[in-house]
Amino acid sequence: MSTTASAQTMQTALRLLQALGHALQLTDELEDVAYREAEISFVFAAKEVRRRVEEGYEILEKFIRINRTG
């Protein structure tokens, strides 16, 4: 196993990181809409999804940082 990621792996990881960032924006939007529409179960669902996406974002961001520095 190499200590640095290939260009293709890094490019894919960066695209995923971008998608996770977009997912965070969408969870905020879902939470806002659900709150306005009094769909409380969706408010809680959005909060849980956000928590999990944030965890994934942090993990992936850490691996990207490690691979950039070697």
mmCIF file of N, CA and C in Angstrom:
data_model
loop_
_atom_site.group_PDB
_atom_site.id
_atom_site.type_symbol
_atom_site.label_atom_id
_atom_site.label_comp_id
_atom_site.label_asym_id
_atom_site.label_seq_id
_atom_site.Cartn_x
_atom_site.Cartn_y
_atom_site.Cartn_z
ATOM 1 N N MET A 1 0.842 -1.173 0.000
ATOM 2 C CA MET A 1 0.000 0.000 0.000
ATOM 3 C C MET A 1 0.886 1.235 0.000
ATOM 4 N N SER A 2 0.610 2.161 -0.914
ATOM 5 C CA SER A 2 1.446 3.356 -1.009
ATOM 6 C C SER A 2 1.044 4.367 0.056
ATOM 7 N N THR A 3 1.961 5.289 0.338
ATOM 8 C CA THR A 3 1.700 6.306 1.359
ATOM 9 C C THR A 3 0.989 7.525 0.795
ATOM 10 N N THR A 4 1.002 7.698 -0.512
ATOM 11 C CA THR A 4 0.268 8.802 -1.123
ATOM 12 C C THR A 4 -0.723 8.252 -2.136
ATOM 13 N N ALA A 5 -1.819 8.950 -2.282
ATOM 14 C CA ALA A 5 -2.870 8.507 -3.193
ATOM 15 C C ALA A 5 -2.523 8.870 -4.626
ATOM 16 N N SER A 6 -3.015 8.055 -5.544
ATOM 17 C CA SER A 6 -2.835 8.363 -6.960
ATOM 18 C C SER A 6 -3.656 9.607 -7.297
ATOM 19 N N ALA A 7 -3.341 10.197 -8.429
ATOM 20 C CA ALA A 7 -4.065 11.400 -8.863
ATOM 21 C C ALA A 7 -5.550 11.092 -9.044
ATOM 22 N N GLN A 8 -5.858 9.937 -9.593
ATOM 23 C CA GLN A 8 -7.256 9.566 -9.819
ATOM 24 C C GLN A 8 -7.992 9.376 -8.492
ATOM 25 N N THR A 9 -7.338 8.730 -7.537
ATOM 26 C CA THR A 9 -7.951 8.544 -6.217
ATOM 27 C C THR A 9 -8.191 9.890 -5.550
ATOM 28 N N MET A 10 -7.200 10.766 -5.600
ATOM 29 C CA MET A 10 -7.334 12.073 -4.967
ATOM 30 C C MET A 10 -8.439 12.886 -5.641
ATOM 31 N N GLN A 11 -8.510 12.829 -6.961
ATOM 32 C CA GLN A 11 -9.544 13.562 -7.693
ATOM 33 C C GLN A 11 -10.938 13.063 -7.291
ATOM 34 N N THR A 12 -11.086 11.754 -7.180
ATOM 35 C CA THR A 12 -12.369 11.175 -6.783
ATOM 36 C C THR A 12 -12.709 11.549 -5.347
ATOM 37 N N ALA A 13 -11.722 11.516 -4.466
ATOM 38 C CA ALA A 13 -11.948 11.901 -3.071
ATOM 39 C C ALA A 13 -12.374 13.362 -2.968
ATOM 40 N N LEU A 14 -11.755 14.223 -3.754
ATOM 41 C CA LEU A 14 -12.121 15.640 -3.738
ATOM 42 C C LEU A 14 -13.533 15.845 -4.276
ATOM 43 N N ARG A 15 -13.915 15.084 -5.293
ATOM 44 C CA ARG A 15 -15.285 15.170 -5.812
ATOM 45 C C ARG A 15 -16.288 14.711 -4.762
ATOM 46 N N LEU A 16 -15.950 13.661 -4.034
ATOM 47 C CA LEU A 16 -16.826 13.177 -2.972
ATOM 48 C C LEU A 16 -16.929 14.209 -1.855
ATOM 49 N N LEU A 17 -15.809 14.824 -1.506
ATOM 50 C CA LEU A 17 -15.816 15.859 -0.476
ATOM 51 C C LEU A 17 -16.744 17.003 -0.890
ATOM 52 N N GLN A 18 -16.689 17.384 -2.146
ATOM 53 C CA GLN A 18 -17.566 18.431 -2.666
ATOM 54 C C GLN A 18 -19.038 17.991 -2.571
ATOM 55 N N ALA A 19 -19.308 16.745 -2.908
ATOM 56 C CA ALA A 19 -20.675 16.226 -2.844
ATOM 57 C C ALA A 19 -21.179 16.202 -1.398
ATOM 58 N N LEU A 20 -20.301 15.851 -0.475
ATOM 59 C CA LEU A 20 -20.690 15.859 0.934
ATOM 60 C C LEU A 20 -20.999 17.279 1.407
ATOM 61 N N GLY A 21 -20.230 18.239 0.922
ATOM 62 C CA GLY A 21 -20.512 19.636 1.241
ATOM 63 C C GLY A 21 -21.887 20.043 0.731
ATOM 64 N N HIS A 22 -22.217 19.597 -0.474
ATOM 65 C CA HIS A 22 -23.534 19.872 -1.038
ATOM 66 C C HIS A 22 -24.625 19.179 -0.211
ATOM 67 N N ALA A 23 -24.351 17.965 0.230
ATOM 68 C CA ALA A 23 -25.310 17.229 1.062
ATOM 69 C C ALA A 23 -25.573 17.984 2.362
ATOM 70 N N LEU A 24 -24.554 18.599 2.922
ATOM 71 C CA LEU A 24 -24.742 19.396 4.138
ATOM 72 C C LEU A 24 -25.674 20.572 3.871
ATOM 73 N N GLN A 25 -25.504 21.215 2.742
ATOM 74 C CA GLN A 25 -26.399 22.325 2.383
ATOM 75 C C GLN A 25 -27.838 21.835 2.231
ATOM 76 N N LEU A 26 -28.002 20.674 1.613
ATOM 77 C CA LEU A 26 -29.343 20.130 1.417
ATOM 78 C C LEU A 26 -29.989 19.715 2.735
ATOM 79 N N THR A 27 -29.217 19.207 3.674
ATOM 80 C CA THR A 27 -29.803 18.849 4.969
ATOM 81 C C THR A 27 -30.267 20.106 5.700
ATOM 82 N N ASP A 28 -29.513 21.196 5.578
ATOM 83 C CA ASP A 28 -29.956 22.466 6.165
ATOM 84 C C ASP A 28 -31.271 22.914 5.538
ATOM 85 N N GLU A 29 -31.333 22.801 4.212
ATOM 86 C CA GLU A 29 -32.546 23.196 3.491
ATOM 87 C C GLU A 29 -33.731 22.330 3.910
ATOM 88 N N LEU A 30 -33.521 21.015 4.008
ATOM 89 C CA LEU A 30 -34.586 20.110 4.432
ATOM 90 C C LEU A 30 -35.051 20.457 5.836
ATOM 91 N N GLU A 31 -34.125 20.709 6.723
ATOM 92 C CA GLU A 31 -34.492 21.053 8.094
ATOM 93 C C GLU A 31 -35.327 22.335 8.128
ATOM 94 N N ASP A 32 -34.935 23.344 7.371
ATOM 95 C CA ASP A 32 -35.676 24.612 7.326
ATOM 96 C C ASP A 32 -37.088 24.415 6.790
ATOM 97 N N VAL A 33 -37.194 23.705 5.664
ATOM 98 C CA VAL A 33 -38.500 23.482 5.051
ATOM 99 C C VAL A 33 -39.385 22.640 5.969
ATOM 100 N N ALA A 34 -38.831 21.574 6.514
ATOM 101 C CA ALA A 34 -39.609 20.700 7.390
ATOM 102 C C ALA A 34 -40.079 21.445 8.633
ATOM 103 N N TYR A 35 -39.236 22.305 9.155
ATOM 104 C CA TYR A 35 -39.624 23.093 10.332
ATOM 105 C C TYR A 35 -40.787 24.025 9.984
ATOM 106 N N ARG A 36 -40.684 24.704 8.852
ATOM 107 C CA ARG A 36 -41.767 25.611 8.422
ATOM 108 C C ARG A 36 -43.067 24.861 8.167
ATOM 109 N N GLU A 37 -42.953 23.643 7.643
ATOM 110 C CA GLU A 37 -44.137 22.847 7.312
ATOM 111 C C GLU A 37 -44.607 21.980 8.488
ATOM 112 N N ALA A 38 -43.956 22.133 9.624
ATOM 113 C CA ALA A 38 -44.296 21.383 10.839
ATOM 114 C C ALA A 38 -44.175 19.872 10.644
ATOM 115 N N GLU A 39 -43.207 19.461 9.845
ATOM 116 C CA GLU A 39 -42.908 18.039 9.648
ATOM 117 C C GLU A 39 -41.751 17.674 10.577
ATOM 118 N N ILE A 40 -42.065 17.573 11.844
ATOM 119 C CA ILE A 40 -41.037 17.440 12.880
ATOM 120 C C ILE A 40 -40.182 16.187 12.688
ATOM 121 N N SER A 41 -40.772 15.104 12.228
ATOM 122 C CA SER A 41 -39.972 13.884 12.025
ATOM 123 C C SER A 41 -38.868 14.134 11.001
ATOM 124 N N PHE A 42 -39.145 14.958 9.987
ATOM 125 C CA PHE A 42 -38.127 15.280 8.987
ATOM 126 C C PHE A 42 -37.073 16.226 9.544
ATOM 127 N N VAL A 43 -37.454 17.068 10.475
ATOM 128 C CA VAL A 43 -36.466 17.933 11.141
ATOM 129 C C VAL A 43 -35.454 17.055 11.864
ATOM 130 N N PHE A 44 -35.941 16.076 12.605
ATOM 131 C CA PHE A 44 -35.042 15.175 13.326
ATOM 132 C C PHE A 44 -34.215 14.322 12.363
ATOM 133 N N ALA A 45 -34.840 13.877 11.286
ATOM 134 C CA ALA A 45 -34.110 13.091 10.286
ATOM 135 C C ALA A 45 -32.991 13.921 9.675
ATOM 136 N N ALA A 46 -33.283 15.163 9.328
ATOM 137 C CA ALA A 46 -32.266 16.043 8.732
ATOM 138 C C ALA A 46 -31.109 16.263 9.694
ATOM 139 N N LYS A 47 -31.411 16.428 10.968
ATOM 140 C CA LYS A 47 -30.352 16.623 11.965
ATOM 141 C C LYS A 47 -29.450 15.388 12.050
ATOM 142 N N GLU A 48 -30.054 14.206 12.015
ATOM 143 C CA GLU A 48 -29.274 12.967 12.091
ATOM 144 C C GLU A 48 -28.438 12.759 10.836
ATOM 145 N N VAL A 49 -29.034 13.014 9.685
ATOM 146 C CA VAL A 49 -28.286 12.883 8.429
ATOM 147 C C VAL A 49 -27.121 13.867 8.428
ATOM 148 N N ARG A 50 -27.360 15.088 8.867
ATOM 149 C CA ARG A 50 -26.294 16.097 8.919
ATOM 150 C C ARG A 50 -25.139 15.614 9.790
ATOM 151 N N ARG A 51 -25.470 15.058 10.948
ATOM 152 C CA ARG A 51 -24.433 14.566 11.860
ATOM 153 C C ARG A 51 -23.577 13.497 11.179
ATOM 154 N N ARG A 52 -24.220 12.593 10.481
ATOM 155 C CA ARG A 52 -23.484 11.509 9.825
ATOM 156 C C ARG A 52 -22.670 12.012 8.635
ATOM 157 N N VAL A 53 -23.234 12.934 7.875
ATOM 158 C CA VAL A 53 -22.495 13.489 6.741
ATOM 159 C C VAL A 53 -21.287 14.277 7.246
ATOM 160 N N GLU A 54 -21.459 15.025 8.331
ATOM 161 C CA GLU A 54 -20.333 15.765 8.911
ATOM 162 C C GLU A 54 -19.212 14.821 9.320
ATOM 163 N N GLU A 55 -19.578 13.680 9.910
ATOM 164 C CA GLU A 55 -18.569 12.683 10.293
ATOM 165 C C GLU A 55 -17.807 12.189 9.075
ATOM 166 N N GLY A 56 -18.534 11.848 8.017
ATOM 167 C CA GLY A 56 -17.894 11.384 6.790
ATOM 168 C C GLY A 56 -17.012 12.454 6.169
ATOM 169 N N TYR A 57 -17.480 13.683 6.190
ATOM 170 C CA TYR A 57 -16.718 14.813 5.645
ATOM 171 C C TYR A 57 -15.397 14.957 6.392
ATOM 172 N N GLU A 58 -15.465 14.914 7.723
ATOM 173 C CA GLU A 58 -14.260 15.059 8.544
ATOM 174 C C GLU A 58 -13.262 13.928 8.300
ATOM 175 N N ILE A 59 -13.763 12.706 8.193
ATOM 176 C CA ILE A 59 -12.885 11.553 7.936
ATOM 177 C C ILE A 59 -12.198 11.701 6.586
ATOM 178 N N LEU A 60 -12.975 11.991 5.558
ATOM 179 C CA LEU A 60 -12.410 12.123 4.217
ATOM 180 C C LEU A 60 -11.438 13.293 4.136
ATOM 181 N N GLU A 61 -11.795 14.401 4.758
ATOM 182 C CA GLU A 61 -10.923 15.582 4.768
ATOM 183 C C GLU A 61 -9.571 15.257 5.419
ATOM 184 N N LYS A 62 -9.596 14.484 6.485
ATOM 185 C CA LYS A 62 -8.368 14.086 7.175
ATOM 186 C C LYS A 62 -7.483 13.232 6.262
ATOM 187 N N PHE A 63 -8.081 12.256 5.565
ATOM 188 C CA PHE A 63 -7.309 11.405 4.667
ATOM 189 C C PHE A 63 -6.726 12.192 3.502
ATOM 190 N N ILE A 64 -7.486 13.139 2.986
ATOM 191 C CA ILE A 64 -6.971 13.980 1.898
ATOM 192 C C ILE A 64 -5.786 14.794 2.390
ATOM 193 N N ARG A 65 -5.920 15.376 3.563
ATOM 194 C CA ARG A 65 -4.831 16.181 4.129
ATOM 195 C C ARG A 65 -3.573 15.325 4.338
ATOM 196 N N ILE A 66 -3.746 14.133 4.862
ATOM 197 C CA ILE A 66 -2.609 13.235 5.091
ATOM 198 C C ILE A 66 -1.923 12.891 3.777
ATOM 199 N N ASN A 67 -2.706 12.610 2.756
ATOM 200 C CA ASN A 67 -2.135 12.218 1.466
ATOM 201 C C ASN A 67 -1.506 13.379 0.717
ATOM 202 N N ARG A 68 -1.931 14.580 0.991
ATOM 203 C CA ARG A 68 -1.308 15.743 0.364
ATOM 204 C C ARG A 68 0.054 16.044 0.976
ATOM 205 N N THR A 69 0.182 15.767 2.256
ATOM 206 C CA THR A 69 1.445 16.060 2.933
ATOM 207 C C THR A 69 2.402 14.876 2.910
ATOM 208 N N GLY A 70 1.872 13.695 2.573
ATOM 209 C CA GLY A 70 2.719 12.509 2.484
ATOM 210 C C GLY A 70 2.879 11.904 3.769
#
